[in-house]
mmCIF file of C-alpha atoms and ligand atoms in Angstrom:
data_model
loop_
_atom_site.group_PDB
_atom_site.id
_atom_site.type_symbol
_atom_site.label_atom_id
_atom_site.label_comp_id
_atom_site.label_asym_id
_atom_site.label_seq_id
_atom_site.Cartn_x
_atom_site.Cartn_y
_atom_site.Cartn_z
ATOM 1 C CA MET A 1 -21.502 -7.417 2.497
ATOM 2 C CA LYS A 2 -21.925 -3.680 2.067
ATOM 3 C CA ILE A 3 -18.451 -2.166 1.865
ATOM 4 C CA ALA A 4 -17.170 1.403 1.471
ATOM 5 C CA VAL A 5 -13.691 1.981 -0.013
ATOM 6 C CA THR A 6 -11.791 5.263 0.452
ATOM 7 C CA GLY A 7 -9.065 6.060 -2.080
ATOM 8 C CA ALA A 8 -11.234 4.168 -4.574
ATOM 9 C CA THR A 9 -9.808 5.953 -7.636
ATOM 10 C CA GLY A 10 -6.162 5.203 -6.753
ATOM 11 C CA VAL A 11 -4.074 2.183 -7.725
ATOM 12 C CA LEU A 12 -4.882 0.148 -4.612
ATOM 13 C CA GLY A 13 -8.462 1.379 -4.376
ATOM 14 C CA GLN A 14 -9.364 0.488 -7.962
ATOM 15 C CA GLU A 15 -7.916 -3.009 -7.544
ATOM 16 C CA ALA A 16 -9.741 -3.456 -4.232
ATOM 17 C CA VAL A 17 -13.075 -2.262 -5.669
ATOM 18 C CA ALA A 18 -12.807 -4.563 -8.704
ATOM 19 C CA ALA A 19 -11.904 -7.594 -6.541
ATOM 20 C CA LEU A 20 -14.702 -6.894 -4.036
ATOM 21 C CA VAL A 21 -17.297 -6.504 -6.810
ATOM 22 C CA ALA A 22 -16.064 -9.735 -8.451
ATOM 23 C CA ALA A 23 -16.519 -11.483 -5.086
ATOM 24 C CA GLY A 24 -20.172 -10.378 -5.048
ATOM 25 C CA HIS A 25 -20.045 -7.528 -2.510
ATOM 26 C CA ASP A 26 -22.093 -4.342 -2.655
ATOM 27 C CA VAL A 27 -19.386 -1.653 -2.932
ATOM 28 C CA THR A 28 -19.384 2.139 -2.517
ATOM 29 C CA GLY A 29 -16.227 3.885 -3.752
ATOM 30 C CA VAL A 30 -15.480 7.239 -2.113
ATOM 31 C CA THR A 31 -13.919 10.109 -4.082
ATOM 32 C CA ARG A 32 -13.535 13.818 -3.327
ATOM 33 C CA ARG A 33 -14.683 14.925 -6.791
ATOM 34 C CA ASP A 34 -17.363 14.207 -9.376
ATOM 35 C CA ARG A 35 -14.797 13.213 -11.935
ATOM 36 C CA GLY A 36 -13.825 10.239 -9.767
ATOM 37 C CA ILE A 37 -17.315 8.733 -10.100
ATOM 38 C CA PRO A 38 -16.916 7.272 -13.640
ATOM 39 C CA ILE A 39 -13.622 5.638 -12.589
ATOM 40 C CA ILE A 40 -15.403 3.872 -9.712
ATOM 41 C CA GLU A 41 -18.418 2.964 -11.839
ATOM 42 C CA GLY A 42 -16.011 1.574 -14.426
ATOM 43 C CA ARG A 43 -14.890 -0.904 -11.754
ATOM 44 C CA GLY A 44 -18.491 -1.963 -11.144
ATOM 45 C CA ALA A 45 -19.198 -0.057 -7.906
ATOM 46 C CA ARG A 46 -21.319 2.915 -6.841
ATOM 47 C CA GLY A 47 -19.428 6.213 -6.506
ATOM 48 C CA SER A 48 -20.001 8.655 -3.657
ATOM 49 C CA VAL A 49 -18.442 12.100 -3.194
ATOM 50 C CA ALA A 50 -17.187 12.905 0.320
ATOM 51 C CA ASP A 51 -14.465 14.898 2.091
ATOM 52 C CA VAL A 52 -12.039 12.365 3.578
ATOM 53 C CA PHE A 53 -10.958 14.908 6.229
ATOM 54 C CA ASP A 54 -14.496 15.423 7.550
ATOM 55 C CA ALA A 55 -15.734 12.719 9.960
ATOM 56 C CA ASP A 56 -19.371 13.998 9.779
ATOM 57 C CA ASP A 57 -19.423 13.808 6.006
ATOM 58 C CA LEU A 58 -17.841 10.341 6.145
ATOM 59 C CA ALA A 59 -20.293 9.090 8.781
ATOM 60 C CA ARG A 60 -23.145 10.032 6.401
ATOM 61 C CA THR A 61 -21.397 8.227 3.523
ATOM 62 C CA PHE A 62 -20.596 5.104 5.587
ATOM 63 C CA ARG A 63 -24.116 4.726 7.087
ATOM 64 C CA ALA A 64 -25.561 1.200 6.538
ATOM 65 C CA HIS A 65 -22.174 -0.205 5.502
ATOM 66 C CA ASP A 66 -20.716 -3.262 7.263
ATOM 67 C CA VAL A 67 -17.059 -2.604 6.477
ATOM 68 C CA VAL A 68 -14.845 0.397 5.581
ATOM 69 C CA ILE A 69 -11.607 -0.194 3.677
ATOM 70 C CA ASN A 70 -9.115 2.681 3.669
ATOM 71 C CA THR A 71 -6.632 2.521 0.773
ATOM 72 C CA LEU A 72 -5.776 6.255 0.691
ATOM 73 C CA ALA A 73 -2.192 7.183 -0.173
ATOM 74 C CA HIS A 74 -0.482 9.738 -2.369
ATOM 75 C CA VAL A 75 3.008 8.339 -2.910
ATOM 76 C CA PRO A 76 5.198 10.353 -5.313
ATOM 77 C CA ALA A 77 5.905 7.983 -8.180
ATOM 78 C CA ASP A 78 9.274 9.353 -9.414
ATOM 79 C CA MET A 79 12.487 10.970 -8.136
ATOM 80 C CA THR A 80 10.540 13.940 -6.732
ATOM 81 C CA ALA A 81 10.089 11.525 -3.782
ATOM 82 C CA MET A 82 13.544 12.689 -2.630
ATOM 83 C CA ARG A 83 12.016 16.070 -1.689
ATOM 84 C CA PRO A 84 10.264 16.092 1.707
ATOM 85 C CA LEU A 85 7.606 18.487 0.349
ATOM 86 C CA ALA A 86 6.551 15.866 -2.209
ATOM 87 C CA TRP A 87 5.186 13.816 0.716
ATOM 88 C CA ARG A 88 3.011 16.573 2.169
ATOM 89 C CA GLU A 89 -0.246 15.182 0.736
ATOM 90 C CA ASP A 90 0.608 11.597 1.687
ATOM 91 C CA ASP A 91 1.418 12.727 5.253
ATOM 92 C CA LYS A 92 -1.856 14.625 5.518
ATOM 93 C CA LEU A 93 -3.830 11.602 4.365
ATOM 94 C CA HIS A 94 -2.229 9.284 6.945
ATOM 95 C CA LEU A 95 -2.170 11.876 9.742
ATOM 96 C CA GLU A 96 -5.657 13.348 9.349
ATOM 97 C CA ALA A 97 -7.826 11.502 6.816
ATOM 98 C CA SER A 98 -7.176 8.047 8.301
ATOM 99 C CA ALA A 99 -8.278 9.274 11.756
ATOM 100 C CA ALA A 100 -11.380 10.955 10.272
ATOM 101 C CA ILE A 101 -12.207 7.713 8.407
ATOM 102 C CA ALA A 102 -11.935 5.600 11.575
ATOM 103 C CA GLU A 103 -14.071 8.150 13.457
ATOM 104 C CA GLY A 104 -16.650 8.411 10.639
ATOM 105 C CA ALA A 105 -16.880 4.607 10.498
ATOM 106 C CA ARG A 106 -17.400 4.432 14.278
ATOM 107 C CA ARG A 107 -20.151 7.048 14.200
ATOM 108 C CA ALA A 108 -21.878 5.262 11.290
ATOM 109 C CA GLY A 109 -22.022 1.989 13.221
ATOM 110 C CA VAL A 110 -19.566 0.181 10.902
ATOM 111 C CA ARG A 111 -18.318 -3.088 12.479
ATOM 112 C CA LYS A 112 -15.002 -3.581 10.688
ATOM 113 C CA LEU A 113 -12.169 -1.375 9.415
ATOM 114 C CA ILE A 114 -9.479 -2.567 7.034
ATOM 115 C CA GLN A 115 -6.512 -0.187 6.912
ATOM 116 C CA GLU A 116 -3.713 -0.203 4.346
ATOM 117 C CA SER A 117 -0.188 0.079 5.774
ATOM 118 C CA THR A 118 3.294 -0.855 4.616
ATOM 119 C CA VAL A 119 6.187 -3.250 5.278
ATOM 120 C CA TYR A 120 8.523 -0.240 5.059
ATOM 121 C CA LEU A 121 7.955 0.385 8.793
ATOM 122 C CA TYR A 122 10.086 -2.672 9.654
ATOM 123 C CA PRO A 123 13.833 -2.364 10.327
ATOM 124 C CA ASP A 124 16.491 -3.725 7.995
ATOM 125 C CA ASN A 125 16.755 -7.356 9.062
ATOM 126 C CA GLY A 126 19.393 -8.624 6.651
ATOM 127 C CA ALA A 127 18.633 -12.189 5.559
ATOM 128 C CA GLU A 128 16.421 -12.891 8.600
ATOM 129 C CA TRP A 129 12.688 -13.305 8.193
ATOM 130 C CA ILE A 130 10.346 -10.593 9.454
ATOM 131 C CA GLY A 131 7.036 -11.510 11.111
ATOM 132 C CA GLU A 132 4.312 -9.213 12.408
ATOM 133 C CA ASP A 133 5.802 -9.183 15.927
ATOM 134 C CA GLU A 134 9.076 -7.594 14.768
ATOM 135 C CA PRO A 135 9.352 -4.166 16.498
ATOM 136 C CA LEU A 136 8.930 -1.315 14.007
ATOM 137 C CA ALA A 137 11.705 1.156 13.120
ATOM 138 C CA VAL A 138 9.640 4.333 13.192
ATOM 139 C CA ARG A 139 11.662 6.711 15.394
ATOM 140 C CA HIS A 140 12.104 9.396 12.695
ATOM 141 C CA ALA A 141 9.479 12.165 12.605
ATOM 142 C CA ALA A 142 8.773 11.216 8.984
ATOM 143 C CA PHE A 143 6.924 8.123 10.256
ATOM 144 C CA ARG A 144 4.605 10.030 12.600
ATOM 145 C CA PRO A 145 1.663 10.066 10.167
ATOM 146 C CA ARG A 146 1.832 6.270 9.684
ATOM 147 C CA VAL A 147 2.069 5.705 13.459
ATOM 148 C CA ARG A 148 -0.880 8.035 14.111
ATOM 149 C CA GLU A 149 -2.859 6.201 11.424
ATOM 150 C CA MET A 150 -2.144 2.835 13.066
ATOM 151 C CA ARG A 151 -3.244 4.197 16.455
ATOM 152 C CA ALA A 152 -6.549 5.480 15.025
ATOM 153 C CA ALA A 153 -7.191 2.124 13.382
ATOM 154 C CA VAL A 154 -6.338 0.178 16.556
ATOM 155 C CA ASP A 155 -8.586 2.482 18.648
ATOM 156 C CA PHE A 156 -11.493 1.626 16.335
ATOM 157 C CA ALA A 157 -11.333 -1.987 17.524
ATOM 158 C CA THR A 158 -13.253 -1.568 20.773
ATOM 159 C CA GLU A 159 -16.892 -2.294 21.716
ATOM 160 C CA GLY A 160 -17.039 -5.400 19.533
ATOM 161 C CA ARG A 161 -15.620 -3.745 16.407
ATOM 162 C CA SER A 162 -12.592 -5.175 14.576
ATOM 163 C CA THR A 163 -9.627 -3.714 12.711
ATOM 164 C CA VAL A 164 -7.388 -5.445 10.202
ATOM 165 C CA ILE A 165 -4.151 -3.619 9.345
ATOM 166 C CA LEU A 166 -2.474 -4.862 6.177
ATOM 167 C CA ARG A 167 1.263 -4.184 5.893
ATOM 168 C CA LEU A 168 1.612 -4.375 2.120
ATOM 169 C CA GLY A 169 4.800 -5.199 0.280
ATOM 170 C CA GLN A 170 6.111 -2.918 -2.461
ATOM 171 C CA LEU A 171 3.527 -2.738 -5.196
ATOM 172 C CA PHE A 172 4.472 -3.661 -8.737
ATOM 173 C CA GLY A 173 2.328 -3.940 -11.845
ATOM 174 C CA ARG A 174 0.691 -1.245 -14.001
ATOM 175 C CA ASP A 175 0.977 1.500 -11.378
ATOM 176 C CA PRO A 176 2.835 4.816 -11.956
ATOM 177 C CA GLN A 177 5.791 3.933 -9.676
ATOM 178 C CA THR A 178 6.479 0.683 -11.520
ATOM 179 C CA THR A 179 5.914 2.352 -14.909
ATOM 180 C CA PHE A 180 8.582 4.906 -13.927
ATOM 181 C CA ALA A 181 11.009 2.109 -12.923
ATOM 182 C CA LEU A 182 10.374 0.180 -16.162
ATOM 183 C CA ARG A 183 11.057 3.291 -18.261
ATOM 184 C CA ALA A 184 14.281 3.995 -16.335
ATOM 185 C CA ALA A 185 15.387 0.362 -16.832
ATOM 186 C CA ARG A 186 14.649 0.557 -20.573
ATOM 187 C CA GLU A 187 16.627 3.807 -20.903
ATOM 188 C CA GLY A 188 19.533 2.441 -18.847
ATOM 189 C CA HIS A 189 19.149 4.911 -15.949
ATOM 190 C CA ALA A 190 19.942 3.771 -12.407
ATOM 191 C CA VAL A 191 16.666 3.415 -10.499
ATOM 192 C CA LEU A 192 16.959 0.754 -7.772
ATOM 193 C CA LEU A 193 17.679 1.443 -4.117
ATOM 194 C CA GLY A 194 19.295 -0.950 -1.643
ATOM 195 C CA ARG A 195 22.077 -3.485 -2.169
ATOM 196 C CA PRO A 196 21.829 -6.293 -4.754
ATOM 197 C CA ASP A 197 22.276 -8.912 -2.009
ATOM 198 C CA SER A 198 19.446 -7.538 0.150
ATOM 199 C CA TYR A 199 15.803 -8.680 0.164
ATOM 200 C CA ILE A 200 12.686 -6.992 -1.186
ATOM 201 C CA THR A 201 9.107 -8.102 -0.622
ATOM 202 C CA LEU A 202 6.921 -7.335 -3.616
ATOM 203 C CA LEU A 203 3.158 -7.450 -4.098
ATOM 204 C CA HIS A 204 1.459 -7.336 -7.482
ATOM 205 C CA ASP A 205 -1.304 -4.699 -7.731
ATOM 206 C CA ARG A 206 -3.842 -7.399 -8.621
ATOM 207 C CA ASP A 207 -2.901 -9.588 -5.628
ATOM 208 C CA ALA A 208 -3.134 -6.492 -3.389
ATOM 209 C CA GLY A 209 -6.741 -5.969 -4.549
ATOM 210 C CA ARG A 210 -7.582 -9.603 -3.734
ATOM 211 C CA ALA A 211 -5.955 -9.229 -0.305
ATOM 212 C CA PHE A 212 -8.643 -6.710 0.703
ATOM 213 C CA VAL A 213 -11.316 -9.320 -0.070
ATOM 214 C CA SER A 214 -9.446 -11.989 1.944
ATOM 215 C CA ALA A 215 -9.015 -9.522 4.819
ATOM 216 C CA LEU A 216 -12.796 -9.629 5.336
ATOM 217 C CA ARG A 217 -12.194 -13.102 6.816
ATOM 218 C CA ALA A 218 -9.346 -12.043 9.116
ATOM 219 C CA GLY A 219 -9.706 -11.327 12.827
ATOM 220 C CA SER A 220 -8.432 -8.074 14.357
ATOM 221 C CA GLY A 221 -4.684 -7.680 14.023
ATOM 222 C CA PHE A 222 -1.682 -6.817 11.878
ATOM 223 C CA TYR A 223 -0.904 -8.889 8.794
ATOM 224 C CA ASN A 224 1.978 -8.783 6.342
ATOM 225 C CA VAL A 225 0.902 -9.163 2.715
ATOM 226 C CA GLY A 226 3.471 -9.906 0.047
ATOM 227 C CA GLY A 227 4.821 -12.519 -2.303
ATOM 228 C CA GLU A 228 7.893 -14.682 -1.717
ATOM 229 C CA PRO A 229 10.698 -12.194 -0.883
ATOM 230 C CA VAL A 230 13.467 -12.037 -3.501
ATOM 231 C CA LEU A 231 16.999 -10.710 -3.590
ATOM 232 C CA ARG A 232 17.137 -7.283 -5.171
ATOM 233 C CA GLU A 233 19.590 -8.550 -7.819
ATOM 234 C CA ARG A 234 16.828 -10.984 -8.904
ATOM 235 C CA TRP A 235 14.286 -8.111 -8.992
ATOM 236 C CA ALA A 236 16.773 -6.079 -11.099
ATOM 237 C CA LYS A 237 16.892 -8.902 -13.658
ATOM 238 C CA ASP A 238 13.105 -9.380 -13.695
ATOM 239 C CA LEU A 239 12.531 -5.634 -14.043
ATOM 240 C CA GLY A 240 15.051 -5.424 -16.918
ATOM 241 C CA ARG A 241 13.473 -8.379 -18.692
ATOM 242 C CA GLU A 242 9.921 -7.060 -18.289
ATOM 243 C CA ALA A 243 11.084 -3.647 -19.602
ATOM 244 C CA LYS A 244 12.748 -5.385 -22.592
ATOM 245 C CA ALA A 245 15.928 -3.567 -21.603
ATOM 246 C CA ALA A 246 19.415 -4.601 -22.707
ATOM 247 C CA GLY A 247 20.218 -5.940 -19.202
ATOM 248 C CA PRO A 248 19.147 -5.837 -15.549
ATOM 249 C CA ALA A 249 17.804 -2.610 -14.070
ATOM 250 C CA LYS A 250 20.649 -0.571 -12.513
ATOM 251 C CA PHE A 251 21.230 0.274 -8.859
ATOM 252 C CA ILE A 252 21.733 3.888 -7.811
ATOM 253 C CA PRO A 253 25.386 4.247 -6.640
ATOM 254 C CA GLU A 254 25.825 3.796 -2.849
ATOM 255 C CA ILE A 255 27.145 7.337 -2.449
ATOM 256 C CA ALA A 256 23.995 8.813 -4.002
ATOM 257 C CA GLN A 257 21.771 6.440 -2.021
ATOM 258 C CA ALA A 258 23.211 7.833 1.202
ATOM 259 C CA ILE A 259 21.464 11.174 0.616
ATOM 260 C CA VAL A 260 17.998 10.103 -0.507
ATOM 261 C CA GLY A 261 16.380 11.195 2.770
ATOM 262 C CA PRO A 262 14.309 9.250 5.340
ATOM 263 C CA ARG A 263 11.290 8.619 3.065
ATOM 264 C CA LEU A 264 13.237 6.758 0.410
ATOM 265 C CA ASP A 265 15.831 5.386 2.799
ATOM 266 C CA VAL A 266 13.291 2.756 3.894
ATOM 267 C CA GLN A 267 13.509 1.299 0.394
ATOM 268 C CA ARG A 268 17.165 0.482 1.085
ATOM 269 C CA ARG A 269 16.221 -1.796 3.989
ATOM 270 C CA SER A 270 16.574 -5.547 3.511
ATOM 271 C CA LEU A 271 13.036 -6.790 4.124
ATOM 272 C CA ARG A 272 12.447 -10.527 3.958
ATOM 273 C CA VAL A 273 8.859 -10.356 5.090
ATOM 274 C CA SER A 274 6.760 -13.439 5.839
ATOM 275 C CA SER A 275 3.051 -13.355 4.954
ATOM 276 C CA VAL A 276 2.366 -16.783 6.451
ATOM 277 C CA ARG A 277 0.004 -15.413 9.105
ATOM 278 C CA PHE A 278 -2.250 -13.779 6.496
ATOM 279 C CA MET A 279 -2.107 -16.805 4.192
ATOM 280 C CA SER A 280 -2.970 -19.313 6.905
ATOM 281 C CA GLU A 281 -5.732 -17.196 8.410
ATOM 282 C CA THR A 282 -7.482 -16.176 5.162
ATOM 283 C CA GLY A 283 -6.338 -18.579 2.422
ATOM 284 C CA TRP A 284 -4.984 -15.646 0.365
ATOM 285 C CA ARG A 285 -2.051 -16.538 -1.933
ATOM 286 C CA PRO A 286 0.046 -14.350 -4.244
ATOM 287 C CA THR A 287 -0.616 -15.330 -7.873
ATOM 288 C CA ILE A 288 1.723 -13.020 -9.834
ATOM 289 C CA GLY A 289 5.455 -12.816 -9.071
ATOM 290 C CA PRO A 290 8.205 -10.643 -10.580
ATOM 291 C CA SER A 291 9.279 -13.554 -12.785
ATOM 292 C CA THR A 292 5.727 -14.063 -14.159
ATOM 293 C CA PRO A 293 6.077 -12.934 -17.806
ATOM 294 C CA GLY A 294 3.891 -9.946 -18.731
ATOM 295 C CA TRP A 295 3.250 -8.804 -15.128
ATOM 296 C CA SER A 296 3.367 -5.120 -16.144
ATOM 297 C CA ARG A 297 0.335 -5.596 -18.389
ATOM 298 C CA MET A 298 -1.794 -7.557 -15.887
HETATM 299 N N1 NAP B 301 2.702 -0.526 -0.681
HETATM 300 C C1 NAP B 301 3.079 0.219 -1.712
HETATM 301 O O1 NAP B 301 4.092 -0.024 -2.338
HETATM 302 C C2 NAP B 301 2.224 1.344 -2.189
HETATM 303 C C3 NAP B 301 1.038 1.702 -1.504
HETATM 304 C C4 NAP B 301 0.250 2.758 -2.018
HETATM 305 C C5 NAP B 301 0.653 3.405 -3.189
HETATM 306 N N2 NAP B 301 1.781 3.012 -3.820
HETATM 307 C C6 NAP B 301 2.212 3.590 -5.087
HETATM 308 O O2 NAP B 301 2.068 4.982 -5.077
HETATM 309 C C7 NAP B 301 1.739 5.444 -6.375
HETATM 310 C C8 NAP B 301 0.517 6.345 -6.273
HETATM 311 O O3 NAP B 301 -0.567 5.589 -5.741
HETATM 312 P P1 NAP B 301 -2.045 5.917 -6.080
HETATM 313 O O4 NAP B 301 -2.139 6.059 -7.544
HETATM 314 O O5 NAP B 301 -2.954 4.972 -5.425
HETATM 315 O O6 NAP B 301 -2.173 7.314 -5.352
HETATM 316 P P2 NAP B 301 -2.962 8.561 -5.821
HETATM 317 O O7 NAP B 301 -3.714 8.321 -7.073
HETATM 318 O O8 NAP B 301 -2.041 9.690 -5.733
HETATM 319 O O9 NAP B 301 -4.012 8.637 -4.628
HETATM 320 C C9 NAP B 301 -5.014 7.708 -4.441
HETATM 321 C C10 NAP B 301 -6.340 8.366 -4.280
HETATM 322 O O10 NAP B 301 -6.335 9.098 -3.062
HETATM 323 C C11 NAP B 301 -7.080 10.275 -3.214
HETATM 324 N N3 NAP B 301 -6.272 11.413 -2.807
HETATM 325 C C12 NAP B 301 -4.986 11.644 -3.152
HETATM 326 N N4 NAP B 301 -4.569 12.803 -2.596
HETATM 327 C C13 NAP B 301 -5.615 13.276 -1.876
HETATM 328 C C14 NAP B 301 -5.820 14.438 -1.084
HETATM 329 N N5 NAP B 301 -4.869 15.330 -0.887
HETATM 330 N N6 NAP B 301 -7.025 14.617 -0.516
HETATM 331 C C15 NAP B 301 -7.995 13.713 -0.690
HETATM 332 N N7 NAP B 301 -7.871 12.605 -1.444
HETATM 333 C C16 NAP B 301 -6.690 12.405 -2.024
HETATM 334 C C17 NAP B 301 -7.446 10.411 -4.657
HETATM 335 O O11 NAP B 301 -8.821 10.130 -4.820
HETATM 336 P P3 NAP B 301 -9.867 11.200 -5.435
HETATM 337 O O12 NAP B 301 -9.104 12.180 -6.248
HETATM 338 O O13 NAP B 301 -10.794 10.333 -6.220
HETATM 339 O O14 NAP B 301 -10.521 11.791 -4.243
HETATM 340 C C18 NAP B 301 -6.605 9.376 -5.352
HETATM 341 O O15 NAP B 301 -7.193 8.725 -6.441
HETATM 342 C C19 NAP B 301 1.464 4.201 -7.209
HETATM 343 O O16 NAP B 301 2.531 3.969 -8.060
HETATM 344 C C20 NAP B 301 1.311 3.099 -6.184
HETATM 345 O O17 NAP B 301 1.715 1.862 -6.662
HETATM 346 C C21 NAP B 301 2.576 2.006 -3.335
#
């Protein structure tokens, strides 16, 4: 299939491009600048420069493609994430670029859109499992861009077109956010949010890339994508071991967690998310878990 990937130079995008090329697809990676081209070519795809906020420009880029995959995000990787302004770019991408991408794809005659989203839109559900039908906890204005993005993606799925929305678990692997957490664990700084007895649903960067290939087989709908959920105290041990730290990674004290703001507050939610729907519909399986030795170098 001929597939265009936006956000192709980012963590998710690079993994998606590499996995799609390995599966034999003809892939165009979209970047806003010339210096993104060698990164995309290094993953075996063709690079194309386009403005992700301009639906006309995108329609030209997407012409003759069967599928568009939007992996765009700009998540602050360190403690600057506590400042609302640090999320300005990420908000703009979800609020405006995602809508322009859906519109550009529609105008170009693309038949399928695969949109990255996140499990962090679900409410804290304690030890209970979370399926795709769980109502989202997105009242706060901070979630508006993600809600708008979802609406644009859903609206694409008319007139015979389809949309697959992937609610991804928290990425871990070689990415900047995980690298920051590993360094903090090694240096003994508190870095983890949430309570030790709450659940986290993780997704290795490599498995996330493969999920975009599997999503080509999925029918229109929302799908959770993550590994087997683990207790955060387990994740703290795995993170500490992978960092070769003296002990488990440390939790930020409750009193400090209370003031992290709405963007990071979602990472305190207990999220025991089931990916059974995605697995049974596409055959995708997670292959790297937090207790797989060497996961930060894979
Ligand atoms: N589910 C999750 O847990 C999840 C999901 C996503 C990201 N993250 C984490 O967030 C961190 C950063 O992710 P990342 O490296 O993929 O993000 P990134 O490199 O900041 O952004 C990804 C790509 O989006 C494009 N982009 C960024 N800002 C843009 C803007 N203002 N206008 C137009 N294009 C823009 C860039 O492409 P060009 O410069 O080539 O145009 C960039 O390569 C990572 O640690 C990752 O793991 C986590």
